[in-house]
Amino acid sequence: MSFSPSSSEASSTNGVLSKAFKHVDLQGHDLPPSPAPSTPRNGRKYALATELVYTDSNDQHNSSSMPIYQSATFKQPSSSGGGEYDYTRSGNPTRTHLERHLAKVMGATRALAVSSGMGALDVITRLLRPGDEVVTGDDLYGGTNRLLKYLATNGDVIVHHVDTTKPERVREVLSKKTAMVLLETPTNPMIKVVDISTIATAAHEANPKAIVAVDNTMLSPLLQNPLDLGADIVYESGTKYLSGHHDLMAGVIAVNDLGLGDKLYFSINASGCGLSPFDCWLLLRGIKTLGVRMEKQQANSQRIAEFLEARGFNVHYPGLRSHPQYDLHWSMARGAGAVLSFETGDVGVSERIVDAARLWAISVSFGCVNSLISMPCRMSHASIDAKTRTERELPEDLIRLCVGIEDADDLIDDLSRALVQAGAVSVTVDGFHAIKPGQILGKPPSPSPNVEIPNS
Ligand SMILES: Cc1ncc(COP(=O)(O)O)c(C=O)c1O
Ligand SMILES: N[C@@H](CCSC[C@H](N)C(=O)O)C(=O)O
């Protein structure tokens, strides 16, 4: 299950490109130096939105866009090696360039790029050993839950799922055996907020060697930096905000402890999940526009969340004052993100709303320029069995909205039409309001003439 780097591999460097950054394969044979540890955090000179745009290319032709080194192998100067790269699984210039850029924007000493967000979590959980305990949330992305369940079933790892919004619940299960605490904040899909610093401190008190890993996918490094809040590892699905166009799968991991970075790099090289050169290039391209995309996505999300709340829906979004952990969220983050969820009180109504949407695509995922609508219990979180979903109070009627960069009025018009068509709202002369559970109409009414319906 886990890969153990040899002592020479675990040796850390001072954070600059160094030939001393030595690697051996599982038989102990020397490998060329791994890609350079990434630019240290103090390499940041400008505001993050500016830094996102600029990458330090040392390309020989001063190209504006880092070239794609679409090569599996690299020739060596002699039979004893000595080249900076030998094989793309072990390292590739386009990947190194991306990883340096990621380290800068993630405020880390070293970043690593892998083939998906789940690939990132897989690499992280390879740090675990049989008998180790993991403490994690009871509201988590479905795929994360699936991997943890697999480890609990097949990897002899004990996984405690608790309500991580309550640090006292976390403390109850922390012990010397806690090897890892895995947090999402805000959580997917209930948008619950978790106090990273308090939990990280408690975890390190229980076991100074415990690793606190935070999934930052829901906010991106633009809005939250868990390493600054006491996390040892931050990881994200680069498939989401970082890339922003749903044209690639990627995962990113960032650390400040170079020894930990070496261990993670070892697993990536050993298991072969490093991000391909083309996907590295696409991700580099996507990151440049993260600032403007997120600004528009958040502004749209805020309007939509307020629109739904004003009509009586139970909306989960940390941009709303009504969010139970509003203050905590804003003490950690610089924005509310662009994923929100809401309950209608009736599964059938939710189903009709989703099916009636036209502009909102029915799709899993989030962080993309176009807006998506989904029912997590049937889609992104369907891999969590129904009994567990009920125990963890994941509402079957929950609708998740992943807001894009379109015109906000278009998005609201389309949602209004879907709500009316689904019978989720009662239409009166002064507008329309959520129908309370129990009041749900048996039959969807025809669309009201009071509501403007955009052409679909
Ligand atoms: C919060 C969160 N973490 C991790 C992942 C995994 O990312 P990927 O799909 O890139 O494997 C996802 C979605 O898939 C997610 O929503
Ligand atoms: N069939 C996939 C579903 C991916 S969900 C992707 C994303 N994290 C989301 O929350 O929408 C699977 O089973 O993994």
Short mmCIF file of C-alpha atoms and ligand atoms in Angstrom, two decimals:
data_model
loop_
_atom_site.label_atom_id
_atom_site.label_comp_id
_atom_site.label_asym_id
_atom_site.label_seq_id
_atom_site.Cartn_x
_atom_site.Cartn_y
_atom_site.Cartn_z
CA MET A 1 0.00 0.00 0.00
CA SER A 2 2.72 2.44 0.89
CA PHE A 3 6.02 3.24 -0.72
CA SER A 4 9.02 3.93 1.49
CA PRO A 5 11.71 6.18 0.13
CA SER A 6 15.24 5.22 1.00
CA SER A 7 17.07 7.53 3.37
CA SER A 8 18.95 9.17 0.50
CA GLU A 9 15.61 9.97 -1.14
CA ALA A 10 14.13 11.38 2.02
CA SER A 11 16.99 13.84 2.40
CA SER A 12 15.69 17.33 1.88
CA THR A 13 17.24 20.24 0.06
CA ASN A 14 17.27 23.95 0.66
CA GLY A 15 14.50 24.50 -1.87
CA VAL A 16 16.62 25.32 -4.91
CA LEU A 17 17.49 23.16 -7.87
CA SER A 18 20.17 20.87 -6.55
CA LYS A 19 22.01 17.88 -7.91
CA ALA A 20 21.97 16.61 -4.31
CA PHE A 21 18.26 16.00 -4.77
CA LYS A 22 19.04 12.36 -5.40
CA HIS A 23 16.66 9.50 -6.10
CA VAL A 24 17.02 5.76 -6.30
CA ASP A 25 14.61 3.23 -7.67
CA LEU A 26 13.13 0.40 -5.63
CA GLN A 27 16.24 -1.72 -6.31
CA GLY A 28 18.47 1.07 -5.05
CA HIS A 29 19.73 2.11 -8.51
CA ASP A 30 20.44 5.79 -8.87
CA LEU A 31 17.96 7.91 -10.81
CA PRO A 32 18.66 11.39 -12.12
CA PRO A 33 17.77 14.23 -9.77
CA SER A 34 14.06 14.74 -9.40
CA PRO A 35 12.54 17.91 -10.85
CA ALA A 36 13.67 20.90 -8.88
CA PRO A 37 11.91 21.72 -5.66
CA SER A 38 9.61 24.57 -6.45
CA THR A 39 10.13 28.27 -6.01
CA PRO A 40 9.94 29.14 -2.34
CA ARG A 41 6.98 31.14 -1.12
CA ASN A 42 9.08 34.27 -0.80
CA GLY A 43 9.43 34.09 -4.59
CA ARG A 44 6.08 35.90 -4.62
CA LYS A 45 6.43 39.61 -5.33
CA TYR A 46 2.94 40.64 -6.42
CA ALA A 47 -0.67 40.08 -5.47
CA LEU A 48 -1.81 36.53 -6.12
CA ALA A 49 -3.99 37.53 -9.08
CA THR A 50 -0.87 38.94 -10.72
CA GLU A 51 1.36 36.03 -9.78
CA LEU A 52 -1.15 33.61 -11.35
CA VAL A 53 -0.50 35.19 -14.74
CA TYR A 54 3.30 35.15 -14.66
CA THR A 55 5.40 32.04 -14.71
CA ASP A 56 9.19 32.20 -14.59
CA SER A 57 10.04 30.53 -17.88
CA ASN A 58 13.70 29.76 -18.37
CA ASP A 59 12.98 28.40 -21.83
CA GLN A 60 15.98 28.73 -24.13
CA HIS A 61 13.99 30.75 -26.72
CA ASN A 62 12.20 32.98 -24.18
CA SER A 63 8.86 31.61 -25.31
CA SER A 64 5.84 33.35 -23.78
CA SER A 65 4.13 30.05 -23.25
CA MET A 66 6.12 27.17 -21.77
CA PRO A 67 6.58 24.56 -24.53
CA ILE A 68 5.11 21.09 -24.18
CA TYR A 69 8.04 18.68 -23.87
CA GLN A 70 6.14 15.83 -25.48
CA SER A 71 8.92 13.33 -24.96
CA ALA A 72 8.95 10.17 -22.88
CA THR A 73 12.74 10.00 -22.68
CA PHE A 74 15.73 12.35 -22.51
CA LYS A 75 19.22 11.53 -23.81
CA GLN A 76 22.04 11.43 -21.27
CA PRO A 77 25.49 12.99 -21.68
CA SER A 78 27.19 9.69 -20.86
CA SER A 79 26.55 6.12 -19.76
CA SER A 80 26.64 7.29 -16.16
CA GLY A 81 23.69 9.60 -16.76
CA GLY A 82 23.88 13.13 -15.44
CA GLY A 83 21.07 14.65 -17.50
CA GLU A 84 18.52 16.78 -15.70
CA TYR A 85 15.72 14.51 -16.91
CA ASP A 86 15.75 10.89 -18.06
CA TYR A 87 12.13 9.74 -18.29
CA THR A 88 8.86 11.66 -18.15
CA ARG A 89 7.37 9.48 -15.41
CA SER A 90 10.25 10.66 -13.20
CA GLY A 91 10.27 14.26 -14.41
CA ASN A 92 9.54 16.48 -17.40
CA PRO A 93 10.40 20.16 -17.99
CA THR A 94 6.78 21.18 -18.61
CA ARG A 95 5.74 19.47 -15.37
CA THR A 96 8.61 21.07 -13.44
CA HIS A 97 7.56 24.45 -14.77
CA LEU A 98 3.97 23.86 -13.67
CA GLU A 99 5.04 22.57 -10.26
CA ARG A 100 7.19 25.64 -9.62
CA HIS A 101 4.32 27.87 -10.59
CA LEU A 102 1.93 25.93 -8.37
CA ALA A 103 4.31 26.16 -5.41
CA LYS A 104 4.39 29.91 -5.84
CA VAL A 105 0.62 30.35 -6.07
CA MET A 106 -0.10 27.76 -3.36
CA GLY A 107 2.35 29.45 -0.96
CA ALA A 108 4.36 26.24 -0.65
CA THR A 109 7.95 25.12 -0.80
CA ARG A 110 7.17 22.29 -3.16
CA ALA A 111 4.23 21.34 -5.34
CA LEU A 112 3.56 18.19 -7.34
CA ALA A 113 1.21 17.60 -10.26
CA VAL A 114 -0.56 14.29 -10.79
CA SER A 115 -3.15 12.80 -13.09
CA SER A 116 -6.30 13.61 -11.08
CA GLY A 117 -7.53 14.85 -7.72
CA MET A 118 -8.13 11.27 -6.68
CA GLY A 119 -4.60 10.44 -7.82
CA ALA A 120 -3.39 13.17 -5.43
CA LEU A 121 -5.32 11.65 -2.53
CA ASP A 122 -4.07 8.19 -3.44
CA VAL A 123 -0.46 9.44 -3.30
CA ILE A 124 -1.15 11.10 0.07
CA THR A 125 -2.75 8.01 1.58
CA ARG A 126 0.30 5.95 0.56
CA LEU A 127 1.94 7.62 3.55
CA LEU A 128 -0.29 5.45 5.75
CA ARG A 129 0.73 2.11 7.23
CA PRO A 130 -1.46 -0.81 8.33
CA GLY A 131 -2.95 -0.08 11.76
CA ASP A 132 -2.86 3.69 11.26
CA GLU A 133 -5.95 5.74 12.03
CA VAL A 134 -7.44 8.46 9.86
CA VAL A 135 -9.84 11.09 11.14
CA THR A 136 -12.04 12.72 8.56
CA GLY A 137 -15.39 14.39 7.99
CA ASP A 138 -18.89 13.04 7.57
CA ASP A 139 -19.53 15.30 4.60
CA LEU A 140 -16.95 14.58 1.92
CA TYR A 141 -16.71 14.26 -1.83
CA GLY A 142 -18.06 10.80 -2.80
CA GLY A 143 -14.78 9.68 -4.42
CA THR A 144 -12.83 10.58 -1.27
CA ASN A 145 -15.24 8.53 0.80
CA ARG A 146 -14.85 5.64 -1.66
CA LEU A 147 -11.04 5.63 -1.45
CA LEU A 148 -11.12 5.83 2.36
CA LYS A 149 -13.65 3.00 2.48
CA TYR A 150 -11.37 0.94 0.26
CA LEU A 151 -8.42 1.57 2.60
CA ALA A 152 -10.53 0.71 5.64
CA THR A 153 -11.69 -2.51 4.01
CA ASN A 154 -8.50 -3.64 2.31
CA GLY A 155 -5.65 -1.60 3.79
CA ASP A 156 -6.07 -2.28 7.51
CA VAL A 157 -6.51 1.44 8.14
CA ILE A 158 -9.11 2.62 10.66
CA VAL A 159 -11.15 5.56 9.37
CA HIS A 160 -13.23 7.71 11.75
CA HIS A 161 -15.87 9.84 10.05
CA VAL A 162 -16.98 12.61 12.41
CA ASP A 163 -18.63 16.00 12.16
CA THR A 164 -15.50 18.07 11.56
CA THR A 165 -17.45 21.31 11.98
CA LYS A 166 -17.26 20.45 15.71
CA PRO A 167 -13.62 20.29 16.85
CA GLU A 168 -14.76 18.53 20.05
CA ARG A 169 -16.02 15.58 17.95
CA VAL A 170 -12.62 15.44 16.27
CA ARG A 171 -10.81 15.52 19.65
CA GLU A 172 -12.88 12.55 20.84
CA VAL A 173 -11.32 10.29 18.19
CA LEU A 174 -7.80 11.74 18.02
CA SER A 175 -5.09 9.59 19.59
CA LYS A 176 -1.42 8.65 19.26
CA LYS A 177 -2.55 6.29 16.50
CA THR A 178 -3.91 9.16 14.41
CA ALA A 179 -1.60 9.22 11.42
CA MET A 180 -3.69 11.51 9.26
CA VAL A 181 -6.49 14.04 9.54
CA LEU A 182 -8.18 14.68 6.25
CA LEU A 183 -10.35 17.77 5.93
CA GLU A 184 -12.49 19.43 3.31
CA THR A 185 -13.59 23.02 3.80
CA PRO A 186 -16.05 24.05 2.56
CA THR A 187 -17.30 20.50 2.27
CA ASN A 188 -18.73 19.01 -0.88
CA PRO A 189 -21.75 19.11 -1.14
CA MET A 190 -23.16 20.58 2.10
CA ILE A 191 -20.73 23.56 2.10
CA LYS A 192 -19.93 23.10 5.78
CA VAL A 193 -16.92 24.99 7.10
CA VAL A 194 -14.18 23.37 9.16
CA ASP A 195 -11.75 25.16 11.50
CA ILE A 196 -8.41 24.11 10.01
CA SER A 197 -6.14 25.72 12.65
CA THR A 198 -7.99 24.38 15.68
CA ILE A 199 -8.13 20.86 14.27
CA ALA A 200 -4.52 20.93 13.06
CA THR A 201 -3.34 22.01 16.52
CA ALA A 202 -5.39 19.28 18.21
CA ALA A 203 -4.12 16.65 15.75
CA HIS A 204 -0.49 17.61 16.30
CA GLU A 205 -1.01 17.60 20.07
CA ALA A 206 -2.45 14.08 19.90
CA ASN A 207 0.37 12.87 17.67
CA PRO A 208 3.14 15.28 16.65
CA LYS A 209 3.74 13.11 13.58
CA ALA A 210 0.11 13.21 12.42
CA ILE A 211 -0.31 14.64 8.95
CA VAL A 212 -3.09 17.14 8.44
CA ALA A 213 -4.14 17.11 4.79
CA VAL A 214 -6.68 19.60 3.47
CA ASP A 215 -8.64 19.26 0.24
CA ASN A 216 -8.82 22.86 -1.01
CA THR A 217 -10.65 22.05 -4.25
CA MET A 218 -13.75 24.05 -3.36
CA LEU A 219 -11.87 27.35 -3.06
CA SER A 220 -8.55 27.10 -4.94
CA PRO A 221 -5.32 28.78 -3.75
CA LEU A 222 -6.73 32.14 -4.78
CA LEU A 223 -9.20 32.06 -1.90
CA GLN A 224 -7.67 29.88 0.81
CA ASN A 225 -4.20 28.67 1.79
CA PRO A 226 -4.50 25.78 4.27
CA LEU A 227 -0.70 25.54 4.70
CA ASP A 228 -0.84 28.96 6.38
CA LEU A 229 -3.49 27.62 8.76
CA GLY A 230 -1.48 24.67 10.08
CA ALA A 231 -2.04 21.99 7.42
CA ASP A 232 0.92 19.81 6.45
CA ILE A 233 -0.41 18.99 3.01
CA VAL A 234 -2.84 20.79 0.76
CA TYR A 235 -4.23 19.09 -2.31
CA GLU A 236 -6.76 19.95 -4.96
CA SER A 237 -8.47 18.54 -7.96
CA GLY A 238 -6.91 20.61 -10.73
CA THR A 239 -9.82 19.42 -12.86
CA LYS A 240 -11.85 22.19 -11.20
CA TYR A 241 -10.98 25.88 -10.68
CA LEU A 242 -7.27 25.69 -11.43
CA SER A 243 -7.90 24.55 -15.01
CA GLY A 244 -11.37 26.04 -15.28
CA HIS A 245 -12.55 24.65 -18.61
CA HIS A 246 -13.27 20.97 -17.98
CA ASP A 247 -10.78 20.00 -20.63
CA LEU A 248 -8.40 18.01 -18.43
CA MET A 249 -8.10 15.90 -15.31
CA ALA A 250 -5.38 16.86 -12.83
CA GLY A 251 -4.47 16.78 -9.17
CA VAL A 252 -2.04 19.02 -7.31
CA ILE A 253 -0.32 18.58 -3.95
CA ALA A 254 1.67 21.19 -2.03
CA VAL A 255 3.82 21.02 1.11
CA ASN A 256 6.31 23.10 3.04
CA ASP A 257 8.24 20.16 4.49
CA LEU A 258 10.70 19.03 1.81
CA GLY A 259 11.10 15.60 3.40
CA LEU A 260 7.38 15.07 3.05
CA GLY A 261 7.60 16.35 -0.52
CA ASP A 262 10.27 13.75 -1.27
CA LYS A 263 8.07 10.94 0.05
CA LEU A 264 5.15 12.10 -2.07
CA TYR A 265 7.37 12.48 -5.13
CA PHE A 266 8.64 8.94 -4.56
CA SER A 267 5.10 7.53 -4.72
CA ILE A 268 4.29 9.56 -7.82
CA ASN A 269 7.36 8.28 -9.64
CA ALA A 270 6.93 4.73 -8.33
CA SER A 271 3.24 4.51 -9.21
CA GLY A 272 3.49 6.55 -12.41
CA CYS A 273 0.71 9.07 -11.85
CA GLY A 274 2.62 12.26 -12.73
CA LEU A 275 0.64 14.65 -14.91
CA SER A 276 1.28 14.30 -18.64
CA PRO A 277 3.16 17.15 -20.43
CA PHE A 278 0.12 18.20 -22.46
CA ASP A 279 -2.12 18.34 -19.40
CA CYS A 280 0.59 20.29 -17.54
CA TRP A 281 0.56 22.81 -20.36
CA LEU A 282 -3.25 23.06 -20.32
CA LEU A 283 -3.21 23.51 -16.56
CA LEU A 284 -0.57 26.25 -16.79
CA ARG A 285 -2.79 27.97 -19.33
CA GLY A 286 -5.89 27.65 -17.15
CA ILE A 287 -4.22 28.96 -13.98
CA LYS A 288 -3.48 32.29 -15.66
CA THR A 289 -7.17 33.20 -15.79
CA LEU A 290 -8.15 31.84 -12.37
CA GLY A 291 -8.37 35.37 -10.91
CA VAL A 292 -10.87 36.77 -13.42
CA ARG A 293 -12.86 33.57 -13.65
CA MET A 294 -13.24 33.28 -9.90
CA GLU A 295 -14.19 36.93 -9.50
CA LYS A 296 -17.08 36.57 -11.95
CA GLN A 297 -18.09 33.11 -10.69
CA GLN A 298 -18.28 34.38 -7.12
CA ALA A 299 -20.26 37.48 -8.05
CA ASN A 300 -22.74 35.30 -9.93
CA SER A 301 -22.91 32.80 -7.04
CA GLN A 302 -23.66 35.52 -4.52
CA ARG A 303 -26.57 36.80 -6.60
CA ILE A 304 -27.95 33.32 -7.14
CA ALA A 305 -27.59 32.36 -3.46
CA GLU A 306 -29.41 35.56 -2.42
CA PHE A 307 -32.08 35.00 -5.06
CA LEU A 308 -32.81 31.49 -3.77
CA GLU A 309 -32.66 32.45 -0.10
CA ALA A 310 -35.00 35.40 -0.65
CA ARG A 311 -37.53 32.91 -2.02
CA GLY A 312 -37.38 30.75 1.09
CA PHE A 313 -35.03 27.95 0.08
CA ASN A 314 -32.55 26.51 2.56
CA VAL A 315 -29.34 27.62 0.82
CA HIS A 316 -25.81 26.57 1.79
CA TYR A 317 -23.26 29.18 0.75
CA PRO A 318 -20.63 30.92 2.90
CA GLY A 319 -21.30 34.22 1.14
CA LEU A 320 -24.66 34.34 2.95
CA ARG A 321 -24.80 35.84 6.45
CA SER A 322 -27.12 32.99 7.38
CA HIS A 323 -24.34 30.42 6.89
CA PRO A 324 -23.79 28.91 10.37
CA GLN A 325 -20.01 29.30 10.10
CA TYR A 326 -19.92 32.58 8.21
CA ASP A 327 -17.38 34.21 10.57
CA LEU A 328 -15.14 31.15 10.69
CA HIS A 329 -15.15 30.89 6.91
CA TRP A 330 -14.13 34.52 6.45
CA SER A 331 -11.42 34.18 9.08
CA MET A 332 -9.77 31.55 6.86
CA ALA A 333 -10.77 32.42 3.31
CA ARG A 334 -10.77 35.41 0.97
CA GLY A 335 -13.94 34.48 -0.88
CA ALA A 336 -16.99 32.25 -0.80
CA GLY A 337 -16.25 30.25 -3.95
CA ALA A 338 -18.76 29.36 -6.62
CA VAL A 339 -20.44 26.18 -5.41
CA LEU A 340 -23.70 26.35 -3.50
CA SER A 341 -26.36 23.85 -2.64
CA PHE A 342 -29.98 24.15 -1.63
CA GLU A 343 -32.82 21.97 -0.47
CA THR A 344 -36.34 21.99 -1.83
CA GLY A 345 -37.89 19.62 0.71
CA ASP A 346 -38.95 17.11 -1.93
CA VAL A 347 -36.86 14.78 -4.08
CA GLY A 348 -39.38 14.80 -6.93
CA VAL A 349 -39.38 18.59 -7.06
CA SER A 350 -35.59 18.69 -7.06
CA GLU A 351 -35.53 16.17 -9.88
CA ARG A 352 -37.95 18.30 -11.90
CA ILE A 353 -35.92 21.47 -11.31
CA VAL A 354 -32.72 19.82 -12.52
CA ASP A 355 -34.45 18.30 -15.53
CA ALA A 356 -36.11 21.61 -16.43
CA ALA A 357 -32.88 23.63 -16.44
CA ARG A 358 -31.67 24.52 -19.92
CA LEU A 359 -28.70 26.86 -19.55
CA TRP A 360 -27.44 24.95 -16.50
CA ALA A 361 -25.91 21.70 -17.74
CA ILE A 362 -26.77 18.57 -15.76
CA SER A 363 -23.27 17.47 -14.89
CA VAL A 364 -20.92 16.51 -12.10
CA SER A 365 -17.87 18.64 -11.32
CA PHE A 366 -17.46 22.36 -10.67
CA GLY A 367 -15.02 25.22 -11.14
CA CYS A 368 -15.65 25.44 -14.86
CA VAL A 369 -16.59 28.55 -16.88
CA ASN A 370 -20.04 27.15 -17.60
CA SER A 371 -22.71 26.56 -14.96
CA LEU A 372 -23.74 23.11 -13.81
CA ILE A 373 -26.65 21.70 -11.85
CA SER A 374 -26.76 18.31 -10.17
CA MET A 375 -28.32 16.15 -7.49
CA PRO A 376 -25.30 14.95 -5.46
CA CYS A 377 -27.01 11.85 -4.02
CA ARG A 378 -27.59 10.55 -7.54
CA MET A 379 -24.42 11.83 -9.15
CA SER A 380 -21.18 12.96 -7.44
CA HIS A 381 -22.05 11.22 -4.17
CA ALA A 382 -23.90 8.18 -5.50
CA SER A 383 -20.97 5.97 -4.50
CA ILE A 384 -21.87 6.60 -0.84
CA ASP A 385 -24.55 4.00 -0.11
CA ALA A 386 -28.05 5.22 0.74
CA LYS A 387 -27.85 4.02 4.37
CA THR A 388 -24.62 5.95 4.98
CA ARG A 389 -26.04 9.03 3.25
CA THR A 390 -29.01 8.91 5.61
CA GLU A 391 -26.80 8.38 8.69
CA ARG A 392 -24.70 11.37 7.64
CA GLU A 393 -27.79 13.45 6.94
CA LEU A 394 -27.02 14.11 3.31
CA PRO A 395 -30.38 15.29 1.93
CA GLU A 396 -31.62 13.30 -1.05
CA ASP A 397 -33.35 16.41 -2.38
CA LEU A 398 -30.15 18.47 -2.32
CA ILE A 399 -29.42 20.38 -5.53
CA ARG A 400 -25.87 21.58 -6.13
CA LEU A 401 -25.19 24.58 -8.34
CA CYS A 402 -21.71 25.13 -9.73
CA VAL A 403 -21.72 28.64 -11.02
CA GLY A 404 -19.88 29.76 -14.12
CA ILE A 405 -19.04 33.07 -15.77
CA GLU A 406 -22.21 33.56 -17.81
CA ASP A 407 -24.45 36.61 -17.48
CA ALA A 408 -26.03 36.37 -14.01
CA ASP A 409 -29.48 37.43 -15.28
CA ASP A 410 -29.48 34.61 -17.82
CA LEU A 411 -28.62 32.12 -15.09
CA ILE A 412 -31.32 33.47 -12.76
CA ASP A 413 -33.94 33.53 -15.54
CA ASP A 414 -33.22 29.93 -16.43
CA LEU A 415 -33.32 28.86 -12.79
CA SER A 416 -36.58 30.80 -12.22
CA ARG A 417 -38.17 29.08 -15.17
CA ALA A 418 -37.01 25.67 -13.92
CA LEU A 419 -38.34 26.39 -10.40
CA VAL A 420 -41.72 27.42 -11.74
CA GLN A 421 -41.92 24.55 -14.19
CA ALA A 422 -41.02 22.09 -11.43
CA GLY A 423 -43.69 23.41 -9.09
CA ALA A 424 -41.06 24.38 -6.53
CA VAL A 425 -42.42 27.88 -6.07
CA SER A 426 -45.81 29.47 -5.67
CA VAL A 427 -46.25 32.39 -7.98
CA THR A 428 -47.98 35.50 -6.66
CA VAL A 429 -48.32 39.01 -7.99
CA ASP A 430 -45.28 40.12 -5.99
CA GLY A 431 -43.01 37.36 -7.26
CA PHE A 432 -42.59 33.75 -6.28
CA HIS A 433 -41.69 31.86 -3.13
CA ALA A 434 -40.50 28.36 -2.26
CA ILE A 435 -43.32 26.00 -1.50
CA LYS A 436 -42.67 24.54 1.93
CA PRO A 437 -42.29 20.75 2.28
CA GLY A 438 -45.76 19.24 2.51
CA GLN A 439 -47.14 22.01 0.38
CA ILE A 440 -45.43 20.59 -2.69
CA LEU A 441 -47.84 20.39 -5.59
CA GLY A 442 -48.53 16.86 -6.77
CA LYS A 443 -48.45 17.96 -10.37
CA PRO A 444 -46.07 20.55 -11.79
CA PRO A 445 -48.05 23.67 -12.80
CA SER A 446 -47.60 25.22 -16.18
CA PRO A 447 -45.06 28.03 -16.29
CA SER A 448 -46.46 31.29 -14.96
CA PRO A 449 -46.90 34.22 -17.33
CA ASN A 450 -45.39 36.45 -14.56
CA VAL A 451 -42.02 34.87 -15.03
CA GLU A 452 -40.06 35.68 -18.10
CA ILE A 453 -38.86 32.51 -19.74
CA PRO A 454 -35.75 32.80 -21.84
CA ASN A 455 -35.66 30.99 -25.14
CA SER A 456 -34.03 27.63 -24.72
C1 LIG B 1 -13.65 18.10 -3.24
C2 LIG B 1 -13.09 17.16 -4.26
N1 LIG B 1 -11.88 16.61 -4.06
C3 LIG B 1 -11.33 15.77 -4.94
C4 LIG B 1 -11.97 15.43 -6.11
C5 LIG B 1 -11.32 14.48 -7.05
O1 LIG B 1 -10.86 15.14 -8.18
P1 LIG B 1 -10.71 14.45 -9.62
O2 LIG B 1 -12.07 14.29 -10.18
O3 LIG B 1 -9.85 15.41 -10.35
O4 LIG B 1 -10.09 13.13 -9.40
C6 LIG B 1 -13.24 15.99 -6.37
C7 LIG B 1 -14.02 15.69 -7.59
O5 LIG B 1 -13.83 14.82 -8.35
C8 LIG B 1 -13.80 16.85 -5.42
O6 LIG B 1 -15.01 17.37 -5.59
N1 LIG B 2 -18.60 9.02 -11.64
C1 LIG B 2 -17.67 9.83 -10.90
C2 LIG B 2 -18.35 11.06 -10.40
C3 LIG B 2 -17.41 12.20 -10.31
S1 LIG B 2 -17.98 13.53 -9.30
C4 LIG B 2 -16.85 14.83 -9.70
C5 LIG B 2 -16.78 15.96 -8.75
N2 LIG B 2 -15.89 15.73 -7.67
C6 LIG B 2 -18.07 16.44 -8.18
O1 LIG B 2 -18.19 16.60 -6.95
O2 LIG B 2 -18.96 16.73 -8.96
C7 LIG B 2 -17.16 9.03 -9.73
O3 LIG B 2 -17.84 8.08 -9.33
O4 LIG B 2 -16.10 9.31 -9.23
#
